[in-house]
CSV table of C-alpha atoms in Angstrom, one decimal:
chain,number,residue,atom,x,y,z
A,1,UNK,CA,30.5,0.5,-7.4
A,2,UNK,CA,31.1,3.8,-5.8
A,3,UNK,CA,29.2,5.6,-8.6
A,4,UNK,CA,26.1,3.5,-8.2
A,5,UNK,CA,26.2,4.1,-3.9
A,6,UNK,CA,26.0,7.9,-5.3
A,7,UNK,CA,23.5,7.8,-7.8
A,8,UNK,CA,21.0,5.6,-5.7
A,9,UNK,CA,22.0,7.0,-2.5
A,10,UNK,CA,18.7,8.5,-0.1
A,11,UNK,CA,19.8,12.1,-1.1
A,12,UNK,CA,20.4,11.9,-5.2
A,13,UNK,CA,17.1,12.8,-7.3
A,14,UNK,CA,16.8,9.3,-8.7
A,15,UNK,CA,16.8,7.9,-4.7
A,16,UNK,CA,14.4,10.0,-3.7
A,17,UNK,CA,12.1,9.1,-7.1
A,18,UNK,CA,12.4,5.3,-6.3
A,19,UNK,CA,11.5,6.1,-2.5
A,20,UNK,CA,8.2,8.0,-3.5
A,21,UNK,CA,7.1,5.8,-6.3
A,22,UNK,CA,7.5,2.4,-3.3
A,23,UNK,CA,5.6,5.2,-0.5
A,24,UNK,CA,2.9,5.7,-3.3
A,25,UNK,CA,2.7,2.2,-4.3
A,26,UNK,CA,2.1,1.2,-0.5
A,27,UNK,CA,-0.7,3.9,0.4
A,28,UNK,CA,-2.5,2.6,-2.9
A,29,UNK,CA,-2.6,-1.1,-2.0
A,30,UNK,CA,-3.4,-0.3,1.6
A,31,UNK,CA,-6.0,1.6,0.5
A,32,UNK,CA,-7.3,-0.9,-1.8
A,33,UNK,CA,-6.9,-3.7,1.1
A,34,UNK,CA,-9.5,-1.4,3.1
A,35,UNK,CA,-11.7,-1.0,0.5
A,36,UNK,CA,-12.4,-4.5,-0.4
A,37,UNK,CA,-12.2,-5.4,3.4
A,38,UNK,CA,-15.2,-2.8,3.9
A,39,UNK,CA,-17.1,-4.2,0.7
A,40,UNK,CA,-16.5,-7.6,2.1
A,41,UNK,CA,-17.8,-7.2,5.6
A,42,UNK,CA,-20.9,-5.2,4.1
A,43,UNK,CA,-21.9,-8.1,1.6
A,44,UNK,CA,-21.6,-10.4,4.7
A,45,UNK,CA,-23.7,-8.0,6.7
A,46,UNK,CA,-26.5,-8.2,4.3
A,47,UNK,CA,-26.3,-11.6,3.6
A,48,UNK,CA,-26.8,-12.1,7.2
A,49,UNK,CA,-23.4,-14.4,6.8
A,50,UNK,CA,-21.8,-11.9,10.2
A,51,UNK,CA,-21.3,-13.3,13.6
A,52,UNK,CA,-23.8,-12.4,16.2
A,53,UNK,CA,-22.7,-12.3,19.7
């Protein structure tokens, strides 16, 4: 069990791997949340589908 603490530990190479690859992974899909979110407000916007105040 100690081996393991060591070899995933913040500071060992395969840590900081699985660290990146889960920072990556969350930029990609909040990006892709604000991208559909912008398409989706524009199709409403031209569809005249958007609340006016």
């Amino acid at each position: 069990m100690d081996n393991l603490w060591l070899a995933l530990h913040w500071g060992s190479p395969i840590g900081i791997g699985i660290f990146l690859v889960c920072l990556g992974a969350m930029i990609y899909f909040l990006s892709r949340a604000d991208e559909i979110s912008k398409r989706t407000k524009a199709f409403a916007q031209e569809k005249g589908l958007d609340k006016k105040k």
